[in-house]
Amino acid sequence: MARARQERAEITRRAILDGAATAFDLSGFEGTSLSDVVKHAGVTKGALYFHFPSKEALARTLMDEQFQVSEHLPAIEDPGLQTVIDLTHRMAHGLRTNVRIRAGIRLVIEFGSFTHPDPTPYDAWIDTCRSCLTPAQERGDIHPSLDVRALSTLLVGAFTGIQVTSHVRTRRDDLPARVTDLWNFLLPTIVPPQRLTRFHPTGTPEPAPTTLAH
């Protein structure tokens, strides 16, 4: 019985976060009311307040999900420059297909720039990039004269601007192409020429499906 209640509570919590993400994605933080969240989530206000005490708590939870972009990095063997390339493409895909990612990124930008200025999410993304680019530079994949921290900061700023521009111009339809453009222009600048062919600006190709011999 207790387990069933716990499962129902988790389902309700997910519905609230999905409803909040839809509302925030449409109208931003200031333009969204808790009534909007309730309508999109299909729950009562009592259920909402049971899980989240305020609209800001909902927003913070969705923004915190963006910190999870690096949660799988410890499992990646020898993270490096290609890891960062793949992360930008993964985020681009998520922005086009996942409303919670879209809402979280919109809230990060609004809170980080306008509503309640907070550099924490940006700093977390910069640290993620640096944790990959530092060993890449040590392996010789990035010019030794470059400041990896500055490069990481540039990448986060560039991706943020690219996705906002893509959203305004094409509703992000061209985002994968614009991210590829970023890497096509940047890689020859930061990578020694003899190592340039090691990297895929379009992201790591998906492995071909294996076929069973008959």
CSV table of C-alpha atoms in Angstrom, one decimal:
chain,number,residue,atom,x,y,z
A,1,MET,CA,0.0,0.0,0.0
A,2,ALA,CA,2.8,2.4,0.9
A,3,ARG,CA,4.6,1.6,-2.2
A,4,ALA,CA,1.5,2.2,-4.3
A,5,ARG,CA,1.1,5.6,-2.7
A,6,GLN,CA,4.7,6.5,-3.3
A,7,GLU,CA,4.4,5.5,-7.0
A,8,ARG,CA,1.2,7.6,-7.4
A,9,ALA,CA,3.0,10.6,-5.7
A,10,GLU,CA,5.9,10.2,-8.1
A,11,ILE,CA,3.5,10.1,-11.1
A,12,THR,CA,1.8,13.2,-9.9
A,13,ARG,CA,5.2,15.0,-9.3
A,14,ARG,CA,6.3,14.1,-12.9
A,15,ALA,CA,2.9,15.4,-14.3
A,16,ILE,CA,3.4,18.7,-12.4
A,17,LEU,CA,6.9,19.1,-13.7
A,18,ASP,CA,5.8,18.3,-17.3
A,19,GLY,CA,2.9,20.8,-16.9
A,20,ALA,CA,5.2,23.5,-15.5
A,21,ALA,CA,7.7,22.9,-18.3
A,22,THR,CA,4.9,23.3,-20.9
A,23,ALA,CA,3.8,26.5,-19.3
A,24,PHE,CA,7.3,28.0,-18.8
A,25,ASP,CA,8.3,27.0,-22.3
A,26,LEU,CA,5.3,28.9,-23.7
A,27,SER,CA,5.3,32.0,-21.5
A,28,GLY,CA,8.5,32.2,-19.4
A,29,PHE,CA,8.7,32.6,-15.7
A,30,GLU,CA,7.0,35.9,-15.3
A,31,GLY,CA,4.3,35.0,-17.8
A,32,THR,CA,3.3,31.8,-16.1
A,33,SER,CA,0.9,31.4,-13.1
A,34,LEU,CA,0.4,28.5,-10.9
A,35,SER,CA,-3.1,28.2,-12.5
A,36,ASP,CA,-1.4,27.7,-15.8
A,37,VAL,CA,0.7,24.9,-14.3
A,38,VAL,CA,-2.3,23.2,-12.8
A,39,LYS,CA,-4.2,23.4,-16.1
A,40,HIS,CA,-1.3,21.9,-18.1
A,41,ALA,CA,-0.5,19.3,-15.5
A,42,GLY,CA,-4.1,18.1,-14.9
A,43,VAL,CA,-3.8,18.2,-11.1
A,44,THR,CA,-5.4,20.2,-8.3
A,45,LYS,CA,-3.7,23.1,-6.7
A,46,GLY,CA,-3.5,21.1,-3.5
A,47,ALA,CA,-1.5,18.4,-5.2
A,48,LEU,CA,0.8,21.0,-6.7
A,49,TYR,CA,1.4,22.6,-3.3
A,50,PHE,CA,2.0,19.2,-1.7
A,51,HIS,CA,5.1,18.8,-4.0
A,52,PHE,CA,6.2,22.3,-4.6
A,53,PRO,CA,5.7,25.3,-2.3
A,54,SER,CA,6.0,28.0,-5.0
A,55,LYS,CA,6.4,28.8,-8.7
A,56,GLU,CA,10.1,29.5,-8.0
A,57,ALA,CA,10.6,26.0,-6.5
A,58,LEU,CA,9.1,24.5,-9.7
A,59,ALA,CA,11.5,26.7,-11.8
A,60,ARG,CA,14.5,25.8,-9.7
A,61,THR,CA,13.7,22.1,-10.1
A,62,LEU,CA,13.6,22.3,-13.8
A,63,MET,CA,16.7,24.4,-13.9
A,64,ASP,CA,18.5,21.9,-11.7
A,65,GLU,CA,17.9,19.2,-14.2
A,66,GLN,CA,20.2,21.1,-16.6
A,67,PHE,CA,23.1,20.4,-14.2
A,68,GLN,CA,22.7,16.7,-15.1
A,69,VAL,CA,24.2,17.3,-18.5
A,70,SER,CA,27.5,16.0,-17.1
A,71,GLU,CA,26.2,13.1,-14.9
A,72,HIS,CA,27.4,10.5,-17.3
A,73,LEU,CA,30.9,11.9,-17.8
A,74,PRO,CA,32.6,9.8,-15.1
A,75,ALA,CA,31.5,6.7,-17.1
A,76,ILE,CA,33.1,8.0,-20.3
A,77,GLU,CA,36.5,6.6,-20.9
A,78,ASP,CA,39.0,9.4,-21.7
A,79,PRO,CA,36.5,12.4,-22.0
A,80,GLY,CA,37.9,15.0,-24.4
A,81,LEU,CA,37.1,17.4,-27.2
A,82,GLN,CA,34.7,15.0,-29.0
A,83,THR,CA,32.8,14.6,-25.7
A,84,VAL,CA,32.1,18.4,-25.7
A,85,ILE,CA,31.1,18.3,-29.4
A,86,ASP,CA,28.7,15.4,-28.6
A,87,LEU,CA,27.3,17.2,-25.6
A,88,THR,CA,26.4,20.3,-27.6
A,89,HIS,CA,24.6,18.1,-30.2
A,90,ARG,CA,22.8,16.2,-27.5
A,91,MET,CA,21.6,19.4,-25.9
A,92,ALA,CA,20.5,20.7,-29.4
A,93,HIS,CA,18.5,17.4,-29.9
A,94,GLY,CA,17.0,17.8,-26.4
A,95,LEU,CA,16.0,21.4,-27.1
A,96,ARG,CA,14.1,20.2,-30.2
A,97,THR,CA,12.4,17.2,-28.7
A,98,ASN,CA,12.1,17.6,-24.9
A,99,VAL,CA,9.9,20.3,-23.3
A,100,ARG,CA,11.5,20.0,-19.9
A,101,ILE,CA,14.9,20.7,-21.5
A,102,ARG,CA,13.5,23.6,-23.4
A,103,ALA,CA,11.8,25.1,-20.3
A,104,GLY,CA,14.9,24.5,-18.2
A,105,ILE,CA,17.1,26.3,-20.6
A,106,ARG,CA,14.7,29.2,-21.0
A,107,LEU,CA,14.5,29.6,-17.2
A,108,VAL,CA,18.3,29.4,-17.0
A,109,ILE,CA,18.6,32.2,-19.5
A,110,GLU,CA,15.8,34.3,-17.8
A,111,PHE,CA,17.1,33.8,-14.3
A,112,GLY,CA,20.8,34.1,-15.3
A,113,SER,CA,20.3,37.3,-17.2
A,114,PHE,CA,17.1,39.1,-16.2
A,115,THR,CA,14.9,37.9,-13.4
A,116,HIS,CA,17.3,36.9,-10.6
A,117,PRO,CA,20.8,37.0,-12.1
A,118,ASP,CA,22.5,33.8,-11.1
A,119,PRO,CA,25.7,32.5,-12.9
A,120,THR,CA,25.6,29.1,-11.3
A,121,PRO,CA,24.1,27.1,-14.3
A,122,TYR,CA,26.6,28.8,-16.7
A,123,ASP,CA,29.5,28.1,-14.3
A,124,ALA,CA,28.4,24.4,-14.1
A,125,TRP,CA,28.4,24.1,-17.9
A,126,ILE,CA,31.8,25.8,-18.1
A,127,ASP,CA,33.2,23.4,-15.5
A,128,THR,CA,31.8,20.5,-17.5
A,129,CYS,CA,33.5,21.7,-20.7
A,130,ARG,CA,36.8,22.4,-18.9
A,131,SER,CA,36.8,18.9,-17.3
A,132,CYS,CA,36.8,17.5,-20.8
A,133,LEU,CA,39.0,20.0,-22.6
A,134,THR,CA,41.8,19.9,-20.0
A,135,PRO,CA,42.8,16.3,-20.7
A,136,ALA,CA,42.2,16.9,-24.4
A,137,GLN,CA,44.9,19.6,-24.2
A,138,GLU,CA,47.2,17.4,-22.3
A,139,ARG,CA,46.9,14.8,-25.1
A,140,GLY,CA,47.8,17.4,-27.7
A,141,ASP,CA,44.3,17.7,-29.2
A,142,ILE,CA,44.1,21.4,-28.4
A,143,HIS,CA,46.8,24.0,-29.0
A,144,PRO,CA,49.0,24.2,-25.8
A,145,SER,CA,48.9,28.0,-25.9
A,146,LEU,CA,45.1,28.2,-25.4
A,147,ASP,CA,43.5,29.0,-22.1
A,148,VAL,CA,41.1,26.1,-21.6
A,149,ARG,CA,38.9,28.0,-19.1
A,150,ALA,CA,38.5,30.8,-21.5
A,151,LEU,CA,37.7,28.4,-24.3
A,152,SER,CA,35.1,26.7,-22.2
A,153,THR,CA,33.5,30.0,-21.3
A,154,LEU,CA,33.4,30.9,-25.0
A,155,LEU,CA,31.8,27.6,-26.0
A,156,VAL,CA,29.0,28.0,-23.4
A,157,GLY,CA,28.3,31.6,-24.5
A,158,ALA,CA,28.4,30.7,-28.2
A,159,PHE,CA,26.0,27.7,-27.8
A,160,THR,CA,23.6,29.8,-25.7
A,161,GLY,CA,23.5,32.5,-28.3
A,162,ILE,CA,23.2,30.1,-31.2
A,163,GLN,CA,20.2,28.3,-29.7
A,164,VAL,CA,18.4,31.5,-28.8
A,165,THR,CA,19.0,32.8,-32.4
A,166,SER,CA,17.8,29.5,-33.8
A,167,HIS,CA,14.7,29.6,-31.6
A,168,VAL,CA,13.8,33.1,-32.8
A,169,ARG,CA,14.5,32.5,-36.5
A,170,THR,CA,13.4,28.9,-37.1
A,171,ARG,CA,11.9,27.5,-33.9
A,172,ARG,CA,15.2,25.6,-33.6
A,173,ASP,CA,14.6,23.7,-36.9
A,174,ASP,CA,18.1,24.7,-38.0
A,175,LEU,CA,19.8,24.2,-34.6
A,176,PRO,CA,21.7,21.0,-35.5
A,177,ALA,CA,23.2,22.7,-38.6
A,178,ARG,CA,24.1,25.8,-36.6
A,179,VAL,CA,25.9,23.8,-34.0
A,180,THR,CA,27.8,22.0,-36.7
A,181,ASP,CA,28.7,25.4,-38.1
A,182,LEU,CA,30.1,26.4,-34.7
A,183,TRP,CA,32.5,23.4,-34.7
A,184,ASN,CA,33.4,23.6,-38.4
A,185,PHE,CA,34.6,27.2,-37.8
A,186,LEU,CA,36.1,26.6,-34.4
A,187,LEU,CA,38.0,23.3,-34.7
A,188,PRO,CA,40.6,24.5,-37.2
A,189,THR,CA,41.4,27.3,-34.8
A,190,ILE,CA,41.8,25.2,-31.6
A,191,VAL,CA,43.1,21.9,-32.9
A,192,PRO,CA,46.6,21.2,-34.3
A,193,PRO,CA,46.3,20.5,-38.1
A,194,GLN,CA,47.6,16.9,-37.8
A,195,ARG,CA,44.9,16.0,-35.3
A,196,LEU,CA,41.9,17.7,-37.0
A,197,THR,CA,40.6,14.5,-38.7
A,198,ARG,CA,40.1,12.9,-35.3
A,199,PHE,CA,37.0,15.0,-34.6
A,200,HIS,CA,33.5,14.9,-36.0
A,201,PRO,CA,31.8,18.4,-36.0
A,202,THR,CA,28.4,16.8,-36.6
A,203,GLY,CA,28.8,14.6,-33.5
A,204,THR,CA,30.1,11.1,-33.1
A,205,PRO,CA,28.5,8.9,-35.8
A,206,GLU,CA,26.0,6.3,-34.5
A,207,PRO,CA,27.5,2.8,-34.7
A,208,ALA,CA,26.1,0.8,-37.6
A,209,PRO,CA,23.6,-1.9,-36.5
A,210,THR,CA,25.1,-5.3,-36.1
A,211,THR,CA,23.7,-8.1,-38.2
A,212,LEU,CA,23.7,-11.8,-37.3
A,213,ALA,CA,25.3,-14.1,-39.8
A,214,HIS,CA,23.1,-16.9,-41.0
